[in-house]
Amino acid sequence: MSETSAHPVRVRFAPSPTGYLHIGGARTALFTWLFAQKHNGTFILRIEDTDQKRYVPDAEEDIKQSLQWLGIRWQEGPDVGGDYGPYRQSERTDLYLEWSDWLIEHGYAYRCNCSAERLNEVREEQRKKGEQPGYDHHCRDLGLGANIGPHVVRFKMPLDGETPVEDLIRGTITFQNSELQDLVLMKSDGLPTYHLANVIDDHFMAISHITRADEWIATAPLHVQIYRAFGWEMPAIAHLPVILSPSGKGKLSKRDQAFTEGDTQVLVQVREFREAGYLPEAVVNFLTNVGWAFGDDREVFSTEEVLPRFRLEDINPAPGRLPYEKLEWLNGVYIREKLSVDELAAYLKPILEDAGLTVDDDVLRQTVPLIKERLKTLNEVVEWIGFLFRDDVHLEDPQQLIQKKMDKDGTLKALKAAYDLYAGLDDFSHESQEQAMRALADEMGLKAGQLFGTIREAITAQRVSPPLFETNEILGKDACLKRIKAAIALLES
RNA sequence: GCCCCCAUCGUCUAGAGGACCAGGACGCGGCCCUUUCAAGGCUGAAGCAGGAGUUCGAAUCUCCUUGGGGGCACCA
């Protein structure tokens, strides 16, 4: 089976609203979307909300917003509609019931009223005996009718033979039917399980290619058998590798929220990436590079550039981890190379405001070029230039003013001299400042770095900052003098 | 335990029998530039999991071992 088939390409991303959009899910969505784009196909969003127990009310909203943020748009789905709706499984229950009955009538499925307790006992017994745990076919040939009270519907899996699964990425995977289970198709609450709903929806939505995570491989033969029972043509299928936790221990999707591992902050939800100050373009570029490679030794590229090269077959079947350090670097690349000063300023303003600062647009605009090449994440802006938007600045410890190989008296002398020099400076441009201060350092027998460091601490209360004289120029002479004076007073007290 | 998938630097990867004493990127080290921090330039360390085959020749093909992952639900 090949990636291209006779049918128009129609693919779907089918998340379950049991939590916010996971970065692993986003990658599956991204690859699916890229595939659709490449083939001028249709990308469909389908909400698989058949699990009432794990349902999270605002999950669907988060999933949609997160996809939007990443730039992934769907042509059919809840809200936007389409010819194959509805696109929420909870709104398609009649369909599932109808086809479940069809399977029973035709001998491909059966009703089962075994209790949870009995099932557990059976499984425990099997485990004890070292057998494979699974349903023991108790109701398989009982021919139970609909009048038996609460019950489930199970698929009648062939007892022998084998079922091949043609995976686009891995080739043919063959399963022995004797090892497969009579899995539940309809739950006792009247809602279908994934297995049934997925097959029916993919069929009636004319899905041409199924893309989904690795973890579905084990139940893929069941799906193959269900298609066979219905007599429907099965879409091509590709199982995408899962993303592992940075430690490599287990899949990342076991975690549903950011956590810390060693000294890396491991982000998990898409919204966490946004909140951490990453640009959507950088995240998309980053994600595309895990499990797939652009080629030509290129690391930075747009989705437009990806399309001509993208093929599902080229996806690396091995599970991988997200190289978070690389995302930091990549985000920095996007900030300094892909954004204009105005665009970056627009991103930065709300972040500064959220930090409680009052932002002067002119000041921000003038400062952006100074920090553009220093930011790795948007959020770092606060620590870089927060001092520009505060009336005063507070040194936690006066000792910070004292530079290497200097003492309190020398520092005091230097600050006072700098103050006087600044006070008499008519031209406060950074060139003029630098010239004056270099001369002063020379005169006092200080290294430029020592004098500049002291002034930097006095004005920014930071050990590192954007180029000192340039931010001084933006801050203005009066404010600078005021802060130097305060620093002198602090050191003297 | 059973079934299935996978295996190139620490990490993400290029590599589809000779072009590979294995290339790139991040990270890490060094040097240069430099008012701090970045950015930039140059440079260094670092890998084909192991073992058998096949072949004139293997990172690339086969098998075994090992390791990792996934699954074994009235969850998706």
Coordinates of C-alpha atoms (C1' of nucleotides) in Angstrom, one line a residue:
Chain A
M1 CA 0.0 0.0 0.0
S2 CA 1.4 3.4 -0.9
E3 CA 0.9 6.8 0.5
T4 CA -1.0 8.0 -2.5
S5 CA -4.2 6.1 -3.4
A6 CA -7.0 6.5 -5.9
H7 CA -9.1 8.4 -3.4
P8 CA -8.9 12.1 -2.6
V9 CA -6.9 12.6 0.5
R10 CA -9.1 13.1 3.5
V11 CA -7.4 12.8 6.9
R12 CA -8.5 13.5 10.4
F13 CA -7.1 14.4 13.7
A14 CA -9.3 12.8 16.3
P15 CA -8.5 13.8 19.8
S16 CA -10.4 12.8 22.9
P17 CA -11.4 15.7 25.1
T18 CA -10.1 14.1 28.2
G19 CA -7.4 16.8 28.7
Y20 CA -5.7 19.8 27.1
L21 CA -3.8 19.3 23.9
H22 CA -0.7 17.3 24.5
I23 CA 2.5 18.1 22.6
G24 CA 2.5 14.5 21.3
G25 CA -1.0 14.9 20.0
A26 CA 0.0 18.2 18.4
R27 CA 2.8 16.4 16.6
T28 CA 0.4 13.8 15.3
A29 CA -2.0 16.6 14.2
L30 CA 0.9 18.4 12.6
F31 CA 2.1 15.4 10.5
T32 CA -1.4 14.7 9.5
W33 CA -2.0 18.2 8.5
L34 CA 1.2 18.4 6.5
F35 CA 0.2 15.3 4.7
A36 CA -3.2 16.8 3.8
Q37 CA -1.6 20.1 2.6
K38 CA 0.9 18.3 0.5
H39 CA -1.8 16.4 -1.3
N40 CA -4.3 19.2 -1.5
G41 CA -6.4 17.1 0.7
T42 CA -8.9 17.8 3.5
F43 CA -7.9 18.0 7.1
I44 CA -10.7 17.1 9.4
L45 CA -11.1 17.6 13.2
R46 CA -13.2 15.0 14.9
I47 CA -13.9 15.0 18.6
E48 CA -14.0 11.6 20.1
D49 CA -16.0 12.2 23.2
T50 CA -17.3 8.8 24.0
D51 CA -15.6 8.5 27.3
Q52 CA -17.9 10.1 29.8
K53 CA -15.8 9.2 32.8
R54 CA -12.8 11.1 31.7
Y55 CA -14.5 13.9 29.9
V56 CA -13.1 17.4 30.6
P57 CA -15.5 20.2 29.7
D58 CA -13.0 22.8 28.5
A59 CA -10.7 20.3 26.8
E60 CA -12.3 20.7 23.4
E61 CA -11.9 24.4 23.5
D62 CA -8.3 24.1 24.5
I63 CA -7.6 21.6 21.7
K64 CA -9.1 23.9 19.1
Q65 CA -7.3 27.0 20.4
S66 CA -4.0 25.2 20.6
L67 CA -4.3 23.9 17.0
Q68 CA -5.2 27.4 15.9
W69 CA -2.2 28.8 17.7
L70 CA 0.1 26.4 15.9
G71 CA -1.4 27.5 12.6
I72 CA -3.2 24.1 12.0
R73 CA -6.5 24.8 10.4
W74 CA -9.2 22.2 9.7
Q75 CA -11.7 22.4 6.8
E76 CA -14.3 20.2 8.4
G77 CA -15.0 19.8 12.1
P78 CA -17.3 20.9 14.9
D79 CA -18.2 24.6 14.5
V80 CA -17.1 24.8 10.9
G81 CA -19.2 21.9 9.8
G82 CA -18.8 20.0 6.6
D83 CA -20.7 17.4 4.5
Y84 CA -19.8 14.5 6.6
G85 CA -20.9 15.7 10.1
P86 CA -21.7 15.8 12.8
Y87 CA -18.0 15.8 13.9
R88 CA -18.5 15.0 17.5
Q89 CA -19.0 11.4 18.3
S90 CA -21.5 12.0 21.0
E91 CA -23.8 13.4 18.3
R92 CA -23.5 10.2 16.2
T93 CA -24.7 7.6 18.6
D94 CA -27.6 6.4 16.5
L95 CA -25.1 5.4 13.8
Y96 CA -23.0 3.3 16.1
L97 CA -26.0 1.5 17.5
E98 CA -27.3 0.8 14.0
W99 CA -24.1 -0.8 12.9
S100 CA -23.5 -2.6 16.1
D101 CA -26.8 -4.3 15.6
W102 CA -25.8 -5.0 12.1
L103 CA -22.7 -6.8 13.3
I104 CA -24.7 -8.9 15.8
E105 CA -27.4 -9.8 13.2
H106 CA -24.7 -11.0 10.8
G107 CA -22.8 -13.0 13.4
Y108 CA -19.8 -10.7 13.7
A109 CA -20.5 -9.6 17.2
Y110 CA -22.5 -10.7 20.3
R111 CA -24.0 -9.3 23.5
C112 CA -22.3 -10.0 26.7
N113 CA -23.5 -9.4 30.3
C114 CA -20.5 -10.7 32.2
S115 CA -20.0 -8.5 35.3
A116 CA -16.9 -6.6 35.9
E117 CA -16.3 -8.8 38.9
R118 CA -16.4 -11.9 36.9
L119 CA -14.1 -10.4 34.3
N120 CA -11.6 -9.5 37.0
E121 CA -11.7 -13.0 38.5
V122 CA -11.2 -14.6 35.1
R123 CA -8.2 -12.4 34.4
E124 CA -6.7 -13.0 37.8
E125 CA -7.1 -16.7 37.4
Q126 CA -5.4 -16.6 34.0
R127 CA -2.6 -14.6 35.3
K128 CA -2.1 -17.0 38.1
K129 CA -1.9 -19.9 35.7
G130 CA 0.5 -17.9 33.5
E131 CA -1.9 -17.7 30.7
Q132 CA -2.6 -14.6 28.6
P133 CA -5.2 -12.5 30.3
G134 CA -8.3 -11.8 28.2
Y135 CA -12.0 -12.4 27.8
D136 CA -12.8 -16.1 28.1
H137 CA -15.5 -16.1 25.4
H138 CA -18.1 -16.9 27.9
C139 CA -21.0 -15.3 26.1
R140 CA -19.6 -15.7 22.6
D141 CA -22.0 -18.4 21.5
L142 CA -24.9 -17.8 23.8
G143 CA -26.8 -15.8 21.3
L144 CA -28.0 -13.3 23.9
G145 CA -30.8 -11.0 22.9
A146 CA -31.3 -7.3 23.7
N147 CA -33.5 -8.1 26.6
I148 CA -30.8 -9.1 29.1
G149 CA -30.4 -5.8 30.9
P150 CA -27.1 -3.9 31.0
H151 CA -24.7 -5.5 28.6
V152 CA -21.9 -4.8 26.2
V153 CA -21.3 -5.8 22.6
R154 CA -18.1 -7.7 21.8
F155 CA -16.5 -8.4 18.5
K156 CA -16.3 -12.0 17.5
M157 CA -12.6 -12.2 16.6
P158 CA -11.6 -15.1 14.3
L159 CA -10.2 -17.9 16.5
D160 CA -7.4 -18.9 14.1
G161 CA -5.5 -17.6 11.1
E162 CA -3.7 -14.3 11.0
T163 CA -4.4 -10.7 10.4
P164 CA -2.0 -8.5 8.5
V165 CA -1.8 -4.7 9.2
E166 CA -0.3 -2.7 6.3
D167 CA 1.5 0.1 8.0
L168 CA 2.8 2.9 5.7
I169 CA 5.8 3.5 7.9
R170 CA 6.6 -0.1 9.1
G171 CA 5.4 -2.3 6.3
T172 CA 3.2 -5.3 7.0
I173 CA 2.8 -6.4 10.6
T174 CA 1.2 -9.8 11.1
F175 CA -0.8 -10.8 14.1
Q176 CA -2.0 -14.3 15.1
N177 CA -5.7 -14.2 15.6
S178 CA -5.5 -16.7 18.4
E179 CA -3.7 -14.0 20.4
L180 CA -6.4 -11.4 19.8
Q181 CA -9.3 -10.6 22.1
D182 CA -13.0 -10.3 21.7
L183 CA -12.9 -6.6 22.5
V184 CA -15.8 -4.5 23.5
L185 CA -17.5 -2.5 20.8
M186 CA -20.4 -1.0 22.6
K187 CA -20.2 -0.2 26.3
S188 CA -23.1 -0.7 28.7
D189 CA -23.8 3.0 28.7
G190 CA -24.8 2.7 25.1
L191 CA -21.8 4.5 23.8
P192 CA -19.3 2.9 21.4
T193 CA -15.6 2.3 22.3
Y194 CA -12.9 3.8 20.1
H195 CA -12.7 0.6 18.1
L196 CA -16.2 0.8 16.7
A197 CA -16.6 4.5 16.5
N198 CA -13.3 5.0 14.8
V199 CA -14.1 2.5 12.1
I200 CA -17.6 3.7 11.4
D201 CA -16.6 7.4 11.4
D202 CA -13.6 6.9 9.2
H203 CA -15.7 5.0 6.8
F204 CA -18.6 7.4 6.6
M205 CA -16.3 10.4 6.6
A206 CA -14.5 8.9 3.6
I207 CA -11.2 9.0 5.4
S208 CA -8.4 8.0 3.0
H209 CA -5.5 7.7 5.4
I210 CA -5.5 7.0 9.1
T211 CA -2.7 8.6 11.0
R212 CA -2.5 7.9 14.7
A213 CA -0.1 7.2 17.5
D214 CA 2.0 4.1 17.9
E215 CA 0.0 2.8 20.8
W216 CA -2.8 1.8 18.4
I217 CA -0.7 -0.9 16.7
A218 CA -1.8 -3.6 19.1
T219 CA -5.5 -3.1 18.3
A220 CA -5.1 -2.4 14.6
P221 CA -5.8 -6.1 13.6
L222 CA -9.2 -5.7 15.4
H223 CA -9.9 -2.7 13.2
V224 CA -8.9 -4.6 10.1
Q225 CA -11.3 -7.3 11.1
I226 CA -14.1 -4.9 11.7
Y227 CA -13.7 -3.4 8.3
R228 CA -13.7 -6.9 6.9
A229 CA -16.9 -7.8 8.7
F230 CA -18.6 -4.7 7.3
G231 CA -17.2 -5.3 3.9
W232 CA -15.7 -1.8 3.8
E233 CA -12.5 -0.8 2.2
M234 CA -10.0 0.1 4.8
P235 CA -8.1 3.4 4.6
A236 CA -4.3 3.3 4.4
I237 CA -2.8 3.5 7.8
A238 CA 0.3 5.0 9.4
H239 CA 1.2 4.7 13.0
L240 CA 3.3 7.6 14.2
P241 CA 6.0 7.0 16.8
V242 CA 5.3 8.2 20.3
I243 CA 7.3 10.8 22.1
L244 CA 9.2 9.7 25.1
S245 CA 9.9 11.4 28.4
P246 CA 13.3 13.2 28.3
S247 CA 14.7 10.5 30.6
G248 CA 13.6 8.0 28.0
K249 CA 11.6 6.2 30.6
G250 CA 8.1 5.8 29.2
K251 CA 6.0 7.8 26.9
L252 CA 5.5 11.5 27.5
S253 CA 1.8 11.2 27.2
K254 CA 1.7 9.5 30.6
R255 CA 2.2 12.9 32.0
D256 CA -0.5 15.5 31.3
Q257 CA 1.3 18.5 32.7
A258 CA 4.6 20.3 32.8
F259 CA 7.1 18.8 35.3
T260 CA 10.7 19.0 36.1
E261 CA 13.2 16.3 35.4
G262 CA 16.8 16.9 36.4
D263 CA 17.2 20.6 35.7
T264 CA 15.0 20.7 32.6
Q265 CA 11.5 22.0 32.7
V266 CA 9.5 19.5 30.7
L267 CA 6.6 21.1 29.0
V268 CA 3.7 18.8 28.0
Q269 CA 0.7 20.8 26.9
V270 CA 0.7 23.0 23.9
R271 CA -0.6 25.9 26.0
E272 CA 2.4 25.5 28.3
F273 CA 4.7 26.1 25.3
R274 CA 2.8 29.2 24.5
E275 CA 2.8 30.4 28.1
A276 CA 6.5 29.7 28.4
G277 CA 7.2 32.3 25.7
Y278 CA 7.7 30.1 22.6
L279 CA 6.7 31.2 19.1
P280 CA 4.2 28.9 17.3
E281 CA 6.4 28.9 14.2
A282 CA 9.4 27.7 16.3
V283 CA 7.3 25.0 18.0
V284 CA 6.1 23.8 14.6
N285 CA 9.6 23.8 13.1
F286 CA 10.9 22.0 16.2
L287 CA 8.1 19.3 16.2
T288 CA 8.6 18.7 12.5
N289 CA 12.2 17.8 13.2
V290 CA 11.5 15.0 15.6
G291 CA 10.8 11.8 13.7
W292 CA 11.3 13.5 10.4
A293 CA 14.1 15.4 8.9
F294 CA 14.2 18.1 6.3
G295 CA 17.3 16.9 4.6
D296 CA 20.2 19.0 3.2
D297 CA 21.4 19.4 6.8
R298 CA 18.8 22.1 7.3
E299 CA 17.3 22.7 10.7
V300 CA 15.4 25.9 10.2
F301 CA 12.5 25.9 7.7
S302 CA 8.9 26.9 7.2
T303 CA 6.0 24.6 6.6
E304 CA 5.8 25.8 3.1
E305 CA 9.3 24.5 2.5
V306 CA 8.4 21.2 4.2
L307 CA 5.5 20.4 1.9
P308 CA 7.3 19.3 -1.3
R309 CA 9.5 17.1 0.7
F310 CA 7.1 15.6 3.3
R311 CA 6.2 11.9 3.0
L312 CA 4.7 9.7 5.7
E313 CA 7.0 6.9 4.6
D314 CA 10.0 8.9 5.7
I315 CA 8.9 9.2 9.3
N316 CA 11.3 7.5 11.6
P317 CA 9.4 4.6 13.3
A318 CA 11.6 4.7 16.4
P319 CA 10.1 6.6 19.4
G320 CA 12.1 9.7 20.3
R321 CA 12.3 12.4 22.9
L322 CA 11.9 16.1 22.5
P323 CA 15.2 17.9 22.5
Y324 CA 14.0 20.9 24.6
E325 CA 17.4 22.6 24.5
K326 CA 17.1 22.7 20.8
L327 CA 13.7 24.3 21.0
E328 CA 15.3 27.1 23.1
W329 CA 17.9 27.7 20.5
L330 CA 15.4 27.5 17.7
N331 CA 13.1 29.9 19.3
G332 CA 16.0 32.3 19.6
V333 CA 16.7 31.9 16.0
Y334 CA 13.1 32.8 15.2
I335 CA 13.1 35.8 17.5
R336 CA 16.2 37.2 16.0
E337 CA 15.9 36.3 12.4
K338 CA 12.2 35.9 11.6
L339 CA 10.5 38.7 13.5
S340 CA 10.6 42.4 12.7
V341 CA 11.2 44.9 15.5
D342 CA 7.5 45.8 15.5
E343 CA 6.3 42.2 15.5
L344 CA 8.6 41.4 18.4
A345 CA 7.5 44.5 20.3
A346 CA 3.9 43.4 19.8
Y347 CA 4.6 40.0 21.3
L348 CA 6.6 41.6 24.2
K349 CA 4.2 44.3 25.3
P350 CA 1.5 42.1 26.9
I351 CA 4.2 40.0 28.6
L352 CA 5.7 43.1 30.3
E353 CA 2.2 44.3 31.2
D354 CA 1.3 40.9 32.7
A355 CA 4.4 41.4 34.9
G356 CA 2.8 44.5 36.3
L357 CA 4.8 47.0 34.3
T358 CA 3.5 50.1 32.5
V359 CA 4.9 50.0 29.1
D360 CA 5.9 53.1 27.1
D361 CA 5.6 52.1 23.4
D362 CA 8.5 54.3 22.3
V363 CA 10.8 53.0 25.0
L364 CA 9.9 49.4 24.1
R365 CA 10.4 50.0 20.4
Q366 CA 13.8 51.6 20.9
T367 CA 14.9 48.8 23.2
V368 CA 13.8 45.8 21.1
P369 CA 16.8 45.9 18.8
L370 CA 19.0 45.7 21.8
I371 CA 17.4 42.5 23.2
K372 CA 16.4 40.8 19.9
E373 CA 19.5 38.8 19.7
R374 CA 19.5 38.0 23.4
L375 CA 16.1 36.5 23.9
K376 CA 15.6 32.8 23.9
T377 CA 12.0 33.0 25.0
L378 CA 9.6 35.9 24.9
N379 CA 9.1 35.7 28.7
E380 CA 12.8 36.6 29.3
V381 CA 12.0 40.1 28.3
V382 CA 10.9 41.0 31.8
E383 CA 14.3 40.2 33.3
W384 CA 16.1 41.8 30.5
I385 CA 14.5 45.2 30.4
G386 CA 12.0 45.4 33.3
F387 CA 14.3 48.0 34.8
L388 CA 13.3 50.4 32.1
F389 CA 9.7 50.5 33.1
R390 CA 10.1 50.9 36.8
D391 CA 10.4 54.2 38.6
D392 CA 13.1 52.9 40.9
V393 CA 15.3 49.9 41.0
H394 CA 16.3 48.1 44.2
L395 CA 19.6 46.5 44.8
E396 CA 19.2 43.6 47.1
D397 CA 22.7 43.9 48.4
P398 CA 24.9 47.0 48.1
Q399 CA 27.8 44.6 47.6
Q400 CA 26.6 44.0 44.1
L401 CA 27.9 47.5 43.2
I402 CA 31.4 46.5 44.1
Q403 CA 33.2 45.0 41.1
K404 CA 36.0 42.5 40.9
K405 CA 39.3 43.8 42.5
M406 CA 37.5 46.8 43.9
D407 CA 36.5 47.8 47.3
K408 CA 33.7 50.0 48.8
D409 CA 35.7 53.2 48.9
G410 CA 36.9 52.8 45.3
T411 CA 33.4 52.0 44.2
L412 CA 32.0 55.1 45.9
K413 CA 34.6 57.2 44.4
A414 CA 33.9 55.8 41.0
L415 CA 30.1 56.3 41.3
K416 CA 30.5 59.9 42.5
A417 CA 32.9 60.7 39.7
A418 CA 30.5 59.1 37.2
Y419 CA 27.6 61.1 38.6
D420 CA 29.4 64.3 38.2
L421 CA 30.5 63.5 34.8
Y422 CA 27.0 62.6 33.7
A423 CA 25.6 65.7 35.3
G424 CA 27.7 67.9 33.2
L425 CA 27.1 65.9 30.0
D426 CA 25.0 67.8 27.5
D427 CA 25.1 65.1 24.9
F428 CA 23.6 62.0 26.4
S429 CA 23.9 59.8 23.3
H430 CA 25.5 56.4 24.0
E431 CA 28.5 57.4 22.0
S432 CA 29.1 60.4 24.0
Q433 CA 28.6 58.5 27.3
E434 CA 31.0 55.8 26.3
Q435 CA 33.6 58.2 25.3
A436 CA 33.3 60.1 28.6
M437 CA 33.2 57.0 30.8
R438 CA 36.2 55.4 29.1
A439 CA 38.2 58.5 29.7
L440 CA 37.1 58.4 33.3
A441 CA 38.1 54.8 33.8
D442 CA 41.5 55.6 32.4
E443 CA 41.9 58.5 34.7
M444 CA 40.9 56.5 37.7
G445 CA 43.1 53.6 36.8
L446 CA 40.1 51.3 36.4
K447 CA 39.3 48.9 33.7
A448 CA 36.4 49.9 31.5
G449 CA 34.5 46.8 32.7
Q450 CA 34.9 47.7 36.3
L451 CA 33.5 51.1 36.0
F452 CA 30.8 50.1 33.6
G453 CA 29.8 47.2 35.8
T454 CA 29.3 49.5 38.8
I455 CA 27.2 51.9 36.8
R456 CA 25.3 49.0 35.3
E457 CA 24.4 47.7 38.8
A458 CA 23.5 51.2 39.9
I459 CA 21.1 51.8 37.1
T460 CA 19.7 48.4 36.3
A461 CA 20.3 46.5 39.6
Q462 CA 21.4 43.7 37.4
R463 CA 24.7 42.0 36.8
V464 CA 23.8 41.5 33.1
S465 CA 21.8 43.8 30.9
P466 CA 21.6 45.0 27.3
P467 CA 24.4 47.3 26.3
L468 CA 24.6 49.8 29.1
F469 CA 25.0 53.2 27.4
E470 CA 22.3 52.4 24.9
T471 CA 19.7 51.6 27.5
N472 CA 20.9 54.7 29.5
E473 CA 20.2 56.8 26.5
I474 CA 16.7 55.4 26.3
L475 CA 16.1 55.7 30.1
G476 CA 17.2 59.4 30.0
K477 CA 19.8 61.4 31.8
D478 CA 17.6 62.4 34.8
A479 CA 16.6 58.9 35.6
C480 CA 20.2 57.7 35.4
L481 CA 21.4 60.4 37.7
K482 CA 18.7 59.6 40.1
R483 CA 19.6 56.0 40.2
I484 CA 23.3 56.6 40.6
K485 CA 22.6 58.9 43.4
A486 CA 20.4 56.3 45.1
A487 CA 23.2 53.8 44.7
I488 CA 25.7 56.1 46.3
A489 CA 23.4 56.7 49.3
L490 CA 22.8 53.0 49.6
L491 CA 26.5 52.2 49.7
E492 CA 27.2 54.9 52.2
S493 CA 24.4 53.8 54.6
Chain B
rG1 C1' 4.8 -13.1 31.7
rC2 C1' 2.7 -12.9 26.5
rC3 C1' 2.2 -10.2 21.7
rC4 C1' 4.0 -6.3 18.7
rC5 C1' 7.3 -2.2 17.3
rC6 C1' 12.2 -0.1 17.4
rA7 C1' 17.8 0.5 17.7
rU8 C1' 23.8 5.9 14.2
rC9 C1' 27.5 11.0 18.9
rG10 C1' 24.5 12.9 25.7
rU11 C1' 19.9 14.4 22.5
rC12 C1' 17.3 15.2 17.5
rU13 C1' 19.0 13.3 13.1
rA14 C1' 21.6 12.4 7.6
rG15 C1' 22.9 7.7 5.7
rA16 C1' 18.4 3.0 1.5
rG17 C1' 26.1 -2.5 0.0
rG18 C1' 31.4 0.5 -2.2
rA19 C1' 31.0 8.2 -2.6
rC20 C1' 31.6 7.1 5.4
rC21 C1' 38.7 6.1 9.0
rA22 C1' 30.0 8.0 9.3
rG23 C1' 27.7 14.2 7.8
rG24 C1' 24.6 18.2 10.2
rA25 C1' 22.1 20.5 14.5
rC26 C1' 21.5 21.3 19.8
rG27 C1' 24.2 20.9 24.1
rC28 C1' 29.3 20.7 26.0
rG29 C1' 35.0 22.4 25.9
rG30 C1' 38.7 25.9 23.7
rC31 C1' 40.1 30.4 21.0
rC32 C1' 38.6 35.1 18.6
rC33 C1' 35.4 39.5 19.1
rU34 C1' 33.7 42.2 23.5
rU35 C1' 31.4 47.2 28.8
rU36 C1' 28.1 42.5 31.2
rC37 C1' 25.1 38.9 28.7
rA38 C1' 24.1 37.4 24.1
rA39 C1' 24.9 37.1 18.9
rG40 C1' 28.8 35.9 15.4
rG41 C1' 33.5 33.5 13.6
rC42 C1' 37.0 29.5 14.1
rU43 C1' 37.9 25.0 16.6
rG44 C1' 37.7 20.3 19.8
rA45 C1' 35.7 16.0 22.3
rA46 C1' 31.7 12.7 21.3
rG47 C1' 28.3 7.6 17.8
rC48 C1' 27.0 2.8 13.8
rA49 C1' 24.4 -1.8 21.2
rG50 C1' 26.9 -6.9 20.9
rG51 C1' 27.7 -11.5 18.3
rA52 C1' 27.2 -14.6 14.1
rG53 C1' 26.3 -14.9 9.0
rU54 C1' 25.6 -13.2 3.4
rU55 C1' 29.1 -10.5 0.2
rC56 C1' 35.2 -9.1 -3.1
rG57 C1' 33.0 -5.3 0.2
rA58 C1' 28.0 -3.8 5.5
rA59 C1' 26.0 1.7 9.6
rU60 C1' 23.2 -0.2 5.4
rC61 C1' 20.8 -7.3 4.0
rU62 C1' 19.6 -12.0 7.4
rC63 C1' 19.5 -14.4 12.2
rC64 C1' 20.4 -14.4 17.5
rU65 C1' 21.4 -11.7 22.0
rU66 C1' 20.9 -7.3 24.6
rG67 C1' 18.5 -2.8 25.4
rG68 C1' 14.3 0.6 24.8
rG69 C1' 9.2 1.4 23.7
rG70 C1' 4.0 0.1 23.0
rG71 C1' -0.1 -3.0 24.1
rC72 C1' -2.5 -6.9 27.0
rA73 C1' -9.8 -2.2 29.8
rC74 C1' -17.1 -1.5 29.4
rC75 C1' -9.8 4.6 28.1
rA76 C1' -8.7 6.7 24.0

